[in-house]
PQR file with spaces between the fields and no chain letter, atoms N, CA, C, O and H, PARSE charges and radii, in Angstrom:
ATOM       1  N    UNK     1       7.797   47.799    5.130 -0.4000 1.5000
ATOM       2  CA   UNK     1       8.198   46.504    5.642 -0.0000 2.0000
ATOM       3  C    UNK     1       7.649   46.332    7.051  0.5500 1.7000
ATOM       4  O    UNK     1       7.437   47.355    7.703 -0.5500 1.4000
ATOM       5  N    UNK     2       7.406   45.181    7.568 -0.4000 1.5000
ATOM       6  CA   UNK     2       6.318   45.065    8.645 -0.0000 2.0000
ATOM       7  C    UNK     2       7.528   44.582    9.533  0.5500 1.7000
ATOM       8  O    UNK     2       8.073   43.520    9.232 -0.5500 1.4000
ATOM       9  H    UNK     2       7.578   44.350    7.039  0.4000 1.0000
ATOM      10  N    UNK     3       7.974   45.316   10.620 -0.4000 1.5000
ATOM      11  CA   UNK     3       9.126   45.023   11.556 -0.0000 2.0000
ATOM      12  C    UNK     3       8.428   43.599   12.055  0.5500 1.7000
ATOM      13  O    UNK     3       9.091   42.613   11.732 -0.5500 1.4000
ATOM      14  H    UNK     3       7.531   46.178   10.864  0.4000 1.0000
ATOM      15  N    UNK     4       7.465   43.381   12.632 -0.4000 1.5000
ATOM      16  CA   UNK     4       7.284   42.747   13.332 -0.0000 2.0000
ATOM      17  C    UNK     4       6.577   41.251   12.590  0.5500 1.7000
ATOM      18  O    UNK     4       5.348   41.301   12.540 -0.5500 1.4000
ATOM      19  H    UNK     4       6.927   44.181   12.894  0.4000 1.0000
ATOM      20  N    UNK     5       7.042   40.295   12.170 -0.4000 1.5000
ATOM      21  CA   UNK     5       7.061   39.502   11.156 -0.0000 2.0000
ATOM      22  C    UNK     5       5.869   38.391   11.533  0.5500 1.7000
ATOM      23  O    UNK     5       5.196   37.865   10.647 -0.5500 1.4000
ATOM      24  H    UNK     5       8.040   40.255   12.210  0.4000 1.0000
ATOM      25  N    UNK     6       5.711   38.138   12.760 -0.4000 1.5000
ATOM      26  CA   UNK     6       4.299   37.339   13.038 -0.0000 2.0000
ATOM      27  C    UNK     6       2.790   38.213   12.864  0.5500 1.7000
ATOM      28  O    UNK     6       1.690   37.688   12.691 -0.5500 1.4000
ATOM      29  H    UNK     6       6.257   38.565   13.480  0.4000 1.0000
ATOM      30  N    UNK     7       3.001   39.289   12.937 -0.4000 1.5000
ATOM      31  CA   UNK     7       1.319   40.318   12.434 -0.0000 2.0000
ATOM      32  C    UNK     7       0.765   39.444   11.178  0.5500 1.7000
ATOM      33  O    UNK     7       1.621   38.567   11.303 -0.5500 1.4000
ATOM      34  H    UNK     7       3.894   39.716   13.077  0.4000 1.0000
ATOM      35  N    UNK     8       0.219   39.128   10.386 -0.4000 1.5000
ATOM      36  CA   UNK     8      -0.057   38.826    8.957 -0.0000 2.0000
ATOM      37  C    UNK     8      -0.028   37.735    8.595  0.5500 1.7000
ATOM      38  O    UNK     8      -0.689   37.182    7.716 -0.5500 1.4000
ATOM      39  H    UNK     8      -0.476   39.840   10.285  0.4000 1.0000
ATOM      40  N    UNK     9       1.077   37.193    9.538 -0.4000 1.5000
ATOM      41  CA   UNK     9       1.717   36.068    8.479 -0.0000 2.0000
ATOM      42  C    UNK     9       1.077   34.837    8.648  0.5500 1.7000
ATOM      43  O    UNK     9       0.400   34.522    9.626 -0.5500 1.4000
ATOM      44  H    UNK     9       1.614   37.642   10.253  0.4000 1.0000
ATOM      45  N    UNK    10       1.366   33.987    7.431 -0.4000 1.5000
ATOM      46  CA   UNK    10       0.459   32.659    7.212 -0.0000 2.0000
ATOM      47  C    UNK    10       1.142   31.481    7.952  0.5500 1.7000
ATOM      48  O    UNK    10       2.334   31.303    7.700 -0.5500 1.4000
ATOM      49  H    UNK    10       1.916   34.243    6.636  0.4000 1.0000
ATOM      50  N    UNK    11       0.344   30.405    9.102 -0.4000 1.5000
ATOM      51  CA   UNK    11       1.381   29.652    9.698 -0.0000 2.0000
ATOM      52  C    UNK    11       1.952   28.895    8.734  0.5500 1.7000
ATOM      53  O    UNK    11       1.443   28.510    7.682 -0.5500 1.4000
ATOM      54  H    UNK    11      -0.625   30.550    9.307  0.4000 1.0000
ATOM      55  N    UNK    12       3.345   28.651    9.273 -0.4000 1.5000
ATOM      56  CA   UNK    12       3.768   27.865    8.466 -0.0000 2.0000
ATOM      57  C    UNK    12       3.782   26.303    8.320  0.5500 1.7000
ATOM      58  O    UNK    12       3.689   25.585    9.316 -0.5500 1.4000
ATOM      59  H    UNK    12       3.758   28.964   10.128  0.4000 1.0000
ATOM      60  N    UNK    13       3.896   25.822    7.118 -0.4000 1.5000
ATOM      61  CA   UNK    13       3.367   24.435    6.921 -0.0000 2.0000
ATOM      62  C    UNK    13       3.531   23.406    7.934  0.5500 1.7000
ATOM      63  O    UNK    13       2.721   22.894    8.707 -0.5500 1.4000
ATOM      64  H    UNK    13       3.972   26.405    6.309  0.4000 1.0000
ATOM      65  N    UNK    14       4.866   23.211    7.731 -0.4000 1.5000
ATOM      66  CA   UNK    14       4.824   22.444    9.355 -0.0000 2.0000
ATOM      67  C    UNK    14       4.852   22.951   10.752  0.5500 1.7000
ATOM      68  O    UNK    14       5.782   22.839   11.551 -0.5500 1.4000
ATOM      69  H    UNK    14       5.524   23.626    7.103  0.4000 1.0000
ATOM      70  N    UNK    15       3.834   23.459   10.912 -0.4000 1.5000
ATOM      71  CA   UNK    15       3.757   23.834   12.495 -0.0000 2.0000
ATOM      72  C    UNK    15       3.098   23.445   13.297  0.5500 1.7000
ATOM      73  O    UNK    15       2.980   23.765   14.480 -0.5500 1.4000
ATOM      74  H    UNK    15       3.078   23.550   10.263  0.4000 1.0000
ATOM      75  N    UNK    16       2.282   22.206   12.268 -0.4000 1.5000
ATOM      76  CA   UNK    16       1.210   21.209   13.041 -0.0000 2.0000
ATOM      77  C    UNK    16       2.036   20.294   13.554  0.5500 1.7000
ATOM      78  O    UNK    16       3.252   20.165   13.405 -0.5500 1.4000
ATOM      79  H    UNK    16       2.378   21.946   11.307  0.4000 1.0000
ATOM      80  N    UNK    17       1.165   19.588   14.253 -0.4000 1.5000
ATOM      81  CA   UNK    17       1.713   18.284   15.048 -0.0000 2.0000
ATOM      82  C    UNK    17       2.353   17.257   14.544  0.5500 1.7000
ATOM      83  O    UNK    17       1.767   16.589   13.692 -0.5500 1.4000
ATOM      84  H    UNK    17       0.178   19.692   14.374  0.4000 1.0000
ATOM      85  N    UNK    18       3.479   16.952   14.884 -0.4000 1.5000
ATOM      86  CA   UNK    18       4.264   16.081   14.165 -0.0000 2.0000
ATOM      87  C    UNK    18       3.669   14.514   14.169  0.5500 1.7000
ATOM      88  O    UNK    18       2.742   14.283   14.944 -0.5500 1.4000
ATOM      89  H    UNK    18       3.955   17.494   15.576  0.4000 1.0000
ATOM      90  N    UNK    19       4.172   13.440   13.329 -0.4000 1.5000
ATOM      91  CA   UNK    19       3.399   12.219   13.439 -0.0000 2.0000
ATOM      92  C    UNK    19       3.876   11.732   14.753  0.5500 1.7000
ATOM      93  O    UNK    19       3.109   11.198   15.554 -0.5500 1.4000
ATOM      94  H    UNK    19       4.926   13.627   12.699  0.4000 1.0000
ATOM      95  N    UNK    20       4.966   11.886   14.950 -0.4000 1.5000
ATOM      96  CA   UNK    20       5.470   11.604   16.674 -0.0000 2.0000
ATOM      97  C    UNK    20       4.236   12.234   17.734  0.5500 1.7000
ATOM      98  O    UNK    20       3.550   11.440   18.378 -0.5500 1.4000
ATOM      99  H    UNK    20       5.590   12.320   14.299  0.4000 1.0000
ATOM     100  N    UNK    21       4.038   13.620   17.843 -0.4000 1.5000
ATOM     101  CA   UNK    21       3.018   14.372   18.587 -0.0000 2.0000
ATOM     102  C    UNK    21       2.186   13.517   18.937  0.5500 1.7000
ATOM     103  O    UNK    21       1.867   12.969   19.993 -0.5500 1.4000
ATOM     104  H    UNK    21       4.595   14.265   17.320  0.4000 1.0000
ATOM     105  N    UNK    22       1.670   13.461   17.161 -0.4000 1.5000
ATOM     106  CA   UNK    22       0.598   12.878   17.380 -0.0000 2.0000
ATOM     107  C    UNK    22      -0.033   11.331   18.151  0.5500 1.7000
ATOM     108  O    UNK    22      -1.006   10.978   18.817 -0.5500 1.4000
ATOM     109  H    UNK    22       1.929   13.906   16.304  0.4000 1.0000
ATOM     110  N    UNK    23       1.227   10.728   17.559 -0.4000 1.5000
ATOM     111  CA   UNK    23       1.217    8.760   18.404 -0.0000 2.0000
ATOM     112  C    UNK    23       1.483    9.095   19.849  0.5500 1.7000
ATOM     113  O    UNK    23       0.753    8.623   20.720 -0.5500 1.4000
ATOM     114  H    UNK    23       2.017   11.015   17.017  0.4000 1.0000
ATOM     115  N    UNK    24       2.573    9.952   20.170 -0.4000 1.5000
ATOM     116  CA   UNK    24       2.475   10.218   21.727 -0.0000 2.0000
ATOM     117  C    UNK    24       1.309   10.510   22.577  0.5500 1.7000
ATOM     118  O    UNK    24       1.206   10.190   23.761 -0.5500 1.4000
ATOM     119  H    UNK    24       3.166   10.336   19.463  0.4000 1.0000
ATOM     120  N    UNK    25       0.227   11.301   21.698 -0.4000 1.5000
ATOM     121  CA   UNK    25      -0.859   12.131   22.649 -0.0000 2.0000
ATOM     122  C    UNK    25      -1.767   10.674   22.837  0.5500 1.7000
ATOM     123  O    UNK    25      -2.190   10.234   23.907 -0.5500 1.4000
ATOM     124  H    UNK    25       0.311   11.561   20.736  0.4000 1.0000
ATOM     125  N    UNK    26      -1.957    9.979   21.283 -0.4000 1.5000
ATOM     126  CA   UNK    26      -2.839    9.244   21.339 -0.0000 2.0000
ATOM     127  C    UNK    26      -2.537    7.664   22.311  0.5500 1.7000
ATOM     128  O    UNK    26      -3.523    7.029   22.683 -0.5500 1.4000
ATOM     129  H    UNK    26      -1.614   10.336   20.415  0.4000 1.0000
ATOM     130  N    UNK    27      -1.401    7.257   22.578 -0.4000 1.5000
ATOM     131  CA   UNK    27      -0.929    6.191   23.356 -0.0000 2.0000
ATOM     132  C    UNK    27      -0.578    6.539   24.763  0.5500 1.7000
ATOM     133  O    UNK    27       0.258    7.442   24.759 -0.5500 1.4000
ATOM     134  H    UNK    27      -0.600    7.773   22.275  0.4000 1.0000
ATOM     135  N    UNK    28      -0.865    6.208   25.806 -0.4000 1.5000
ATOM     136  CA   UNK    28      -0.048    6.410   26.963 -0.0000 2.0000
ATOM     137  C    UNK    28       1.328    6.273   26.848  0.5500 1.7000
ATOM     138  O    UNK    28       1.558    5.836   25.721 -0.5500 1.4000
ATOM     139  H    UNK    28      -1.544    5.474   25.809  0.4000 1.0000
ATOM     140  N    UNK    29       2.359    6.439   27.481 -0.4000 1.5000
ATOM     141  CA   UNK    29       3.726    6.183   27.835 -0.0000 2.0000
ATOM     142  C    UNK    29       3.656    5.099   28.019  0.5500 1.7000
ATOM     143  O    UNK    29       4.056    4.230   27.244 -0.5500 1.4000
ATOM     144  H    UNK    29       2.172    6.794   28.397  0.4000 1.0000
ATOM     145  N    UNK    30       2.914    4.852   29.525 -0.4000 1.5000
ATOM     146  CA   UNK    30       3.302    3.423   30.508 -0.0000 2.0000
ATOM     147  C    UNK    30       2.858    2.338   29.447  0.5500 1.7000
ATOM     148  O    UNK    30       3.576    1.360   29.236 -0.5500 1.4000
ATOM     149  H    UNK    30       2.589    5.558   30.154  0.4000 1.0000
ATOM     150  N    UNK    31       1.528    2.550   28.710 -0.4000 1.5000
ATOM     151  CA   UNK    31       1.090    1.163   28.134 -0.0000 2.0000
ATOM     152  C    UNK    31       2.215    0.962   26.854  0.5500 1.7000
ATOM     153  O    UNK    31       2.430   -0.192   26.484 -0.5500 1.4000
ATOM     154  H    UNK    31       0.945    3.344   28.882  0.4000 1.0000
ATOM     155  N    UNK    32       2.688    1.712   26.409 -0.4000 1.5000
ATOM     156  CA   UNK    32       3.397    1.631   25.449 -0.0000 2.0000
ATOM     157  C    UNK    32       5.161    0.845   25.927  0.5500 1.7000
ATOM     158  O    UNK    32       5.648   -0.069   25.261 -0.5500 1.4000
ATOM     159  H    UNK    32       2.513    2.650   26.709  0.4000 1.0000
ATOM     160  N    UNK    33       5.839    1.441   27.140 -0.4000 1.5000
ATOM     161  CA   UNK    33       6.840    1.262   27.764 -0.0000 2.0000
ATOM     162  C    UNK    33       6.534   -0.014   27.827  0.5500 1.7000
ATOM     163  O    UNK    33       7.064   -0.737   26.983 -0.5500 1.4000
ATOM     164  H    UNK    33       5.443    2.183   27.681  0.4000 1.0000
ATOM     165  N    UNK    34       5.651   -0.606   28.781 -0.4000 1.5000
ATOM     166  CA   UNK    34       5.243   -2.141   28.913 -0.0000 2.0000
ATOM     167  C    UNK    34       5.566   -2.871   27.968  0.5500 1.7000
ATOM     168  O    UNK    34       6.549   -3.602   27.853 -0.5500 1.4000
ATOM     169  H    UNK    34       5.221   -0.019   29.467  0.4000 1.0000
ATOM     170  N    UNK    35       4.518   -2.624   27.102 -0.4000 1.5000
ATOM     171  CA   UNK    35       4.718   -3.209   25.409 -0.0000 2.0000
ATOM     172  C    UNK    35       6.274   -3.662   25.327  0.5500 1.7000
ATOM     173  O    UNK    35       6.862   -4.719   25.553 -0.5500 1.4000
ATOM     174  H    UNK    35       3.719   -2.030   27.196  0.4000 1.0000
ATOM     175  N    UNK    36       6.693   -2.286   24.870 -0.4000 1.5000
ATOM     176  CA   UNK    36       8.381   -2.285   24.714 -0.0000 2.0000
ATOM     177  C    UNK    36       9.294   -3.669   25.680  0.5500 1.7000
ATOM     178  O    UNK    36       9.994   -4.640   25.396 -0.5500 1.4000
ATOM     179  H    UNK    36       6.216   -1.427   24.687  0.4000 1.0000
ATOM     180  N    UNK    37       8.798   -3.064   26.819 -0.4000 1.5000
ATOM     181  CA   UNK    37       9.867   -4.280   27.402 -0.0000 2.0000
ATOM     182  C    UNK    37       9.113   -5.733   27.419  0.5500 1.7000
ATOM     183  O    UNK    37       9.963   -6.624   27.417 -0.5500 1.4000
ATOM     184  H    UNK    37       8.229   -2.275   27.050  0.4000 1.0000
ATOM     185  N    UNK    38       8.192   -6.085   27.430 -0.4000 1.5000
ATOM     186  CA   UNK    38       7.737   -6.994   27.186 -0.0000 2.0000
ATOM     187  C    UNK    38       8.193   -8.066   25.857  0.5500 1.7000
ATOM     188  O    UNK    38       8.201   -9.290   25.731 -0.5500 1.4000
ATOM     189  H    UNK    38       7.502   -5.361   27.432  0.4000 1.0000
ATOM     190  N    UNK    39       8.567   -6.887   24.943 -0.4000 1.5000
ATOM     191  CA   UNK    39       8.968   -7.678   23.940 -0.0000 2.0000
ATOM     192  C    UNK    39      10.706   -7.692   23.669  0.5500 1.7000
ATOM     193  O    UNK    39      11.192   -7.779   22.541 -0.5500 1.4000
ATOM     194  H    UNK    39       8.561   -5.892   25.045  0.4000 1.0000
ATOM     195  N    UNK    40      11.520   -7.587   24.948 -0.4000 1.5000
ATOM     196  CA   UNK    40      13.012   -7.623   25.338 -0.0000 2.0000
ATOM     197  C    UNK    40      13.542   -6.202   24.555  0.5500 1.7000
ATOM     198  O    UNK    40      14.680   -6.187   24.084 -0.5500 1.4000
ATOM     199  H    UNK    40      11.125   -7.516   25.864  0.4000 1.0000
ATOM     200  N    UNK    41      12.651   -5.003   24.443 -0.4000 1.5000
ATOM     201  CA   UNK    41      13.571   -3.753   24.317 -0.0000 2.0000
ATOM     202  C    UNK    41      14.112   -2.980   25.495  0.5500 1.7000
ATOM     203  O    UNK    41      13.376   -2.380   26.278 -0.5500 1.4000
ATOM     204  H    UNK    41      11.727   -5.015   24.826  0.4000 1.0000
ATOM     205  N    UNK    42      15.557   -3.020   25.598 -0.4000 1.5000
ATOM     206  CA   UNK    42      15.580   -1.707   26.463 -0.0000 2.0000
ATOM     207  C    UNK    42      15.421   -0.161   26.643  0.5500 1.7000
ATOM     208  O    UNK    42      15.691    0.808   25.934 -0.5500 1.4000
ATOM     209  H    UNK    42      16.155   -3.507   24.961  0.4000 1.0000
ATOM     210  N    UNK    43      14.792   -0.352   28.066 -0.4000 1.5000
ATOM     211  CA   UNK    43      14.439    1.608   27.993 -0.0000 2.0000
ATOM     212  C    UNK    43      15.130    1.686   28.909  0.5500 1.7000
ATOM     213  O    UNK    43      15.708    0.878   29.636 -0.5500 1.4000
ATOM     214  H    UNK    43      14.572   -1.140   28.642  0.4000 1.0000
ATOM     215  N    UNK    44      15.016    3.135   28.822 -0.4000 1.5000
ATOM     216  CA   UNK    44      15.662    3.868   30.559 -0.0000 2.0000
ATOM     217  C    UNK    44      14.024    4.031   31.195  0.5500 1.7000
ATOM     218  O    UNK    44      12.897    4.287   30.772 -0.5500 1.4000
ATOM     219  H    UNK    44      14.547    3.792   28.232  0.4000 1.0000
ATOM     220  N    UNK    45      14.848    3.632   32.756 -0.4000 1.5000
ATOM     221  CA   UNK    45      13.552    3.498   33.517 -0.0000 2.0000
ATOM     222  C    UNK    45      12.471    4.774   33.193  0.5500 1.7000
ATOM     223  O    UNK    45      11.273    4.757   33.476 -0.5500 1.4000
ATOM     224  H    UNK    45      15.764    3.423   33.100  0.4000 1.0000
ATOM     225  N    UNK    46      13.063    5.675   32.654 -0.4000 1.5000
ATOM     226  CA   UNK    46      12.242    7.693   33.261 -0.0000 2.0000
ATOM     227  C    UNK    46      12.175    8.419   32.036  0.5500 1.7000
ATOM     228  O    UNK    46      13.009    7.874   31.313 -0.5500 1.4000
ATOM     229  H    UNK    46      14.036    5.690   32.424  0.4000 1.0000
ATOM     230  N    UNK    47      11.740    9.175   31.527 -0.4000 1.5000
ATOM     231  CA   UNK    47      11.719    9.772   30.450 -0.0000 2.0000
ATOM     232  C    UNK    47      10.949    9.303   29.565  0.5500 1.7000
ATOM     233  O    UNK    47      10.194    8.343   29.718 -0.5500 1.4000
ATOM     234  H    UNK    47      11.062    9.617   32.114  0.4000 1.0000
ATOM     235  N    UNK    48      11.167   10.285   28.082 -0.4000 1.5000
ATOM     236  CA   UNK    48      10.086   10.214   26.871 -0.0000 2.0000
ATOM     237  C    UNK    48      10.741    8.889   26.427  0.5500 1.7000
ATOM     238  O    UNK    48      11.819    8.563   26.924 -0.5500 1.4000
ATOM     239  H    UNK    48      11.781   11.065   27.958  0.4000 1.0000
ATOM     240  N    UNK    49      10.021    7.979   25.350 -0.4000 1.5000
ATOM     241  CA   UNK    49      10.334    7.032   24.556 -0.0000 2.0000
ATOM     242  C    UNK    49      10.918    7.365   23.477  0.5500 1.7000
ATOM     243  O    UNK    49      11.008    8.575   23.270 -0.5500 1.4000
ATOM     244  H    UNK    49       9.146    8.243   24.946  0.4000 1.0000
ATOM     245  N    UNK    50      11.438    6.509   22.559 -0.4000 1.5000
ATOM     246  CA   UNK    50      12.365    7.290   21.215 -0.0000 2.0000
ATOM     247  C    UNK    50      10.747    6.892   20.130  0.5500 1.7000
ATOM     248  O    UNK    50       9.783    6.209   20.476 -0.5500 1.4000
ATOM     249  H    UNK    50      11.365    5.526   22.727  0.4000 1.0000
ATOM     250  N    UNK    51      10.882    7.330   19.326 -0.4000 1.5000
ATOM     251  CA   UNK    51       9.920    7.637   18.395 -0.0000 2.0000
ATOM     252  C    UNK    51       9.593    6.387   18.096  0.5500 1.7000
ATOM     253  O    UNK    51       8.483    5.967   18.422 -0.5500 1.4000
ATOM     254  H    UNK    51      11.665    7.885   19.045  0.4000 1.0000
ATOM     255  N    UNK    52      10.713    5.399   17.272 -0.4000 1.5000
ATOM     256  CA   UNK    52      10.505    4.372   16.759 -0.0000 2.0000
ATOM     257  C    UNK    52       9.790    3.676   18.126  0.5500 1.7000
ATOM     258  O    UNK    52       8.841    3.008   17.714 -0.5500 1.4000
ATOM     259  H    UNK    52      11.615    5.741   17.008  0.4000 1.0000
ATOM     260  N    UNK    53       9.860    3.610   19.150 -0.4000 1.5000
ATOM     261  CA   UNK    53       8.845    2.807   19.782 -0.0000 2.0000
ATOM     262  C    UNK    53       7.610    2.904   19.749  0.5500 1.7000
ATOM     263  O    UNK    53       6.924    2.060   20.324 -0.5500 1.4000
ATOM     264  H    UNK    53      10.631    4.152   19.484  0.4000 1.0000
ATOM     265  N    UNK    54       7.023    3.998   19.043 -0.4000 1.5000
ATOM     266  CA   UNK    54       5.460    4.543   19.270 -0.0000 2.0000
ATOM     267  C    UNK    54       5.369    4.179   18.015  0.5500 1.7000
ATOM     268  O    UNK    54       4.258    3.815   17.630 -0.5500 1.4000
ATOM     269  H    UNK    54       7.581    4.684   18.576  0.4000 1.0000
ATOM     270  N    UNK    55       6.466    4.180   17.086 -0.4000 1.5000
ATOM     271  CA   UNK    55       5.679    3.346   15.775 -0.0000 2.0000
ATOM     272  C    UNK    55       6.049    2.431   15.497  0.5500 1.7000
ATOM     273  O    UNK    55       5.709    2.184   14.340 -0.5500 1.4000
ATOM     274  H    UNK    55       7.369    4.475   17.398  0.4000 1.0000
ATOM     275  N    UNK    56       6.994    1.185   16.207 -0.4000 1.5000
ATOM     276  CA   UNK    56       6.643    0.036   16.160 -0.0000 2.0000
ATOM     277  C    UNK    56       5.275   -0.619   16.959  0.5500 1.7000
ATOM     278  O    UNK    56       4.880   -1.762   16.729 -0.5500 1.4000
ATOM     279  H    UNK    56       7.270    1.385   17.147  0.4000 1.0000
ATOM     280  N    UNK    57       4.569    0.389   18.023 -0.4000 1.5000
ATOM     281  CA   UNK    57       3.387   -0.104   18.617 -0.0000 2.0000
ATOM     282  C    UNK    57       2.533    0.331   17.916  0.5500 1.7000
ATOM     283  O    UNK    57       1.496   -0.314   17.757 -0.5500 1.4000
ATOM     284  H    UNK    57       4.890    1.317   18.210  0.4000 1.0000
ATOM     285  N    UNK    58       2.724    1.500   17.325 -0.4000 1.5000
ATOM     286  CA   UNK    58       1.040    1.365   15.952 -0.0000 2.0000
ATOM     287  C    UNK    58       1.302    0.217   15.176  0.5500 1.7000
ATOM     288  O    UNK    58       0.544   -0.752   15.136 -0.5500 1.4000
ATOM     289  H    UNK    58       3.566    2.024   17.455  0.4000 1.0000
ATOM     290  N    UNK    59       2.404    0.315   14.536 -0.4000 1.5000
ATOM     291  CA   UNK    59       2.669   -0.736   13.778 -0.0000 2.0000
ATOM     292  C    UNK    59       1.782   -2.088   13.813  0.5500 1.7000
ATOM     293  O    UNK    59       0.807   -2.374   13.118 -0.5500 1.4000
ATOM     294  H    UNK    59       3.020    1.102   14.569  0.4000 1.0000
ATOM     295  N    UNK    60       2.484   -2.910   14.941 -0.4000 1.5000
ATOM     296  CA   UNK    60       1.929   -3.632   15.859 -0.0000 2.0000
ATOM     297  C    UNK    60       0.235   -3.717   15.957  0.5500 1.7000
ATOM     298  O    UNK    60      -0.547   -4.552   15.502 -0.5500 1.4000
ATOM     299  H    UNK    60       3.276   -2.678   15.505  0.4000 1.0000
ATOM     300  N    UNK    61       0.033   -2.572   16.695 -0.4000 1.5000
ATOM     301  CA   UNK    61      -1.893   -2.631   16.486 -0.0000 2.0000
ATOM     302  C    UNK    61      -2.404   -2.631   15.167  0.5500 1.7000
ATOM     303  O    UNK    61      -3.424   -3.287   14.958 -0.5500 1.4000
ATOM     304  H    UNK    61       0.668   -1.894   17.065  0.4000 1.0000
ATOM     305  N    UNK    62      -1.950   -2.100   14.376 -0.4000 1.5000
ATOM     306  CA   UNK    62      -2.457   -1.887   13.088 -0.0000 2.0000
ATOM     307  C    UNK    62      -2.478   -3.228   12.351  0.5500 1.7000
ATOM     308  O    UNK    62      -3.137   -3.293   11.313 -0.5500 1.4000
ATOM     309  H    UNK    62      -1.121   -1.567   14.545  0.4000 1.0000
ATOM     310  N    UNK    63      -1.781   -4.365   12.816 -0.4000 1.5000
ATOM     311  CA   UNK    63      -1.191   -5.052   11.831 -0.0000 2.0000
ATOM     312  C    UNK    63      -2.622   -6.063   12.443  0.5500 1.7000
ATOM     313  O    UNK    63      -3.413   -6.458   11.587 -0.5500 1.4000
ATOM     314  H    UNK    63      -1.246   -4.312   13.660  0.4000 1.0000
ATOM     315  N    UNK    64      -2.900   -6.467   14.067 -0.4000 1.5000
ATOM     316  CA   UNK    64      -3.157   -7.211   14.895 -0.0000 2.0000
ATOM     317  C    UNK    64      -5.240   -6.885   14.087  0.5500 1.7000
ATOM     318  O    UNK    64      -6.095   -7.652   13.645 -0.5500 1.4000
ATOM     319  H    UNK    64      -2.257   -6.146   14.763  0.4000 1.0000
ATOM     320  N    UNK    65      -5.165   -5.278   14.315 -0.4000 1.5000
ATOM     321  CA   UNK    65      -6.575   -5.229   13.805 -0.0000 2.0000
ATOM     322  C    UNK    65      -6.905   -5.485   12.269  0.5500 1.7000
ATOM     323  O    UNK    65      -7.998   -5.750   11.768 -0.5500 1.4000
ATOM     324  H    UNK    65      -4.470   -4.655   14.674  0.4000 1.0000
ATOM     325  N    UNK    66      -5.790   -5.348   11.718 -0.4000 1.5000
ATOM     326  CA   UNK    66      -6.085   -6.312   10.244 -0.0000 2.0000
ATOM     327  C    UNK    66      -6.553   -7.592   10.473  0.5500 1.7000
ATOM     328  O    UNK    66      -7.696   -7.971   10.216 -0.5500 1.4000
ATOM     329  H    UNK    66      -4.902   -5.132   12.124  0.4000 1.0000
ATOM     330  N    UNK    67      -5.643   -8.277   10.970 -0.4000 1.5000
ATOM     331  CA   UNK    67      -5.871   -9.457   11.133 -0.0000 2.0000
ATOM     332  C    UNK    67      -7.118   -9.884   11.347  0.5500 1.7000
ATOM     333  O    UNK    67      -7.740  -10.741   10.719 -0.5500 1.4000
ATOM     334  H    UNK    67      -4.715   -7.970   11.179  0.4000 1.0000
ATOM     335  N    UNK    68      -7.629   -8.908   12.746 -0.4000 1.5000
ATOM     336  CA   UNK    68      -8.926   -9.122   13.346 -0.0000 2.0000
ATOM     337  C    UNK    68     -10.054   -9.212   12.176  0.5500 1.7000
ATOM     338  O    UNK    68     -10.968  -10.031   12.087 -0.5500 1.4000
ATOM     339  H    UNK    68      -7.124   -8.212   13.257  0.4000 1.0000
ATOM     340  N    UNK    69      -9.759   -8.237   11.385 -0.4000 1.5000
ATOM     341  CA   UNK    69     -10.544   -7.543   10.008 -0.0000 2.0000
ATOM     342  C    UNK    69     -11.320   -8.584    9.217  0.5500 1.7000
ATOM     343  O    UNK    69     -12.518   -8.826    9.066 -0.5500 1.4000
ATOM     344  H    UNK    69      -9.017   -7.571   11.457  0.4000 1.0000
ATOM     345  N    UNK    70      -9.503   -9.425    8.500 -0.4000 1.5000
ATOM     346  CA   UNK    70      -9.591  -10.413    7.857 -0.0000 2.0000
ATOM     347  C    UNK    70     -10.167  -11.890    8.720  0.5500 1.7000
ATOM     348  O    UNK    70     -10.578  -12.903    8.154 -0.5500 1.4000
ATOM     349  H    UNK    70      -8.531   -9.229    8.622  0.4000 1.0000
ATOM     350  N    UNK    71     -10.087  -11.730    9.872 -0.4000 1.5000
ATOM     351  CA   UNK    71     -10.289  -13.389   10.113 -0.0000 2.0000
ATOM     352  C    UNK    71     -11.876  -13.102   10.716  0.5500 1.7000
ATOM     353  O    UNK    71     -12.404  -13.906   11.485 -0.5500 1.4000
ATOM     354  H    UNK    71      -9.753  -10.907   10.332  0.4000 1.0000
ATOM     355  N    UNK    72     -12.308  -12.308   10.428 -0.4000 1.5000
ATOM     356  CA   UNK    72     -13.964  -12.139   11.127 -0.0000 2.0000
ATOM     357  C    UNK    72     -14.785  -11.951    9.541  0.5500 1.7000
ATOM     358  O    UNK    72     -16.013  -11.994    9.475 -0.5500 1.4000
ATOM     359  H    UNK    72     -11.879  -11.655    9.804  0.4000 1.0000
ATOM     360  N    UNK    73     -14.043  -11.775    8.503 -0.4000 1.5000
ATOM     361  CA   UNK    73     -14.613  -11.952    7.068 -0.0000 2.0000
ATOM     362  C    UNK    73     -14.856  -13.022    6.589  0.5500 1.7000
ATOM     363  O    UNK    73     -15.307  -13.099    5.446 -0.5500 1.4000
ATOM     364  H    UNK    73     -13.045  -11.740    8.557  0.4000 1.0000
């Protein structure tokens, strides 16, 4: 038996970057915070954002570059 349980072992499945991780790395805070209050959400002035704000702003872009998609077709 291998006392020491990380030697060998295969990572485990989720140990990659979460979809949160990931929208966080790829968005700034501030441009995102803006966003947020801009559209009457409250934040606290300091700290991380709650998740659902980073994916109501993909959301948001995603929806805006469709649009772009469709109305340039």
């Amino acid at each position: 038996m291998n006392p020491d349980r990380t030697i060998g072992a295969r990572p485990h499945p989720e140990s990659g970057p979460t979809p949160y991780q990931r929208l966080s790395r790829r968005h700034d805070a501030a441009t995102v915070r803006t966003w947020a209050r801009s559209r009457g959400m409250e934040l606290a002035p300091t700290g991380g954002l709650p998740r659902y704000v980073y994916a109501l702003y993909e959301a948001e872009i995603a929806r805006d570059e469709a649009t772009a998609v469709a109305g340039a077709t």
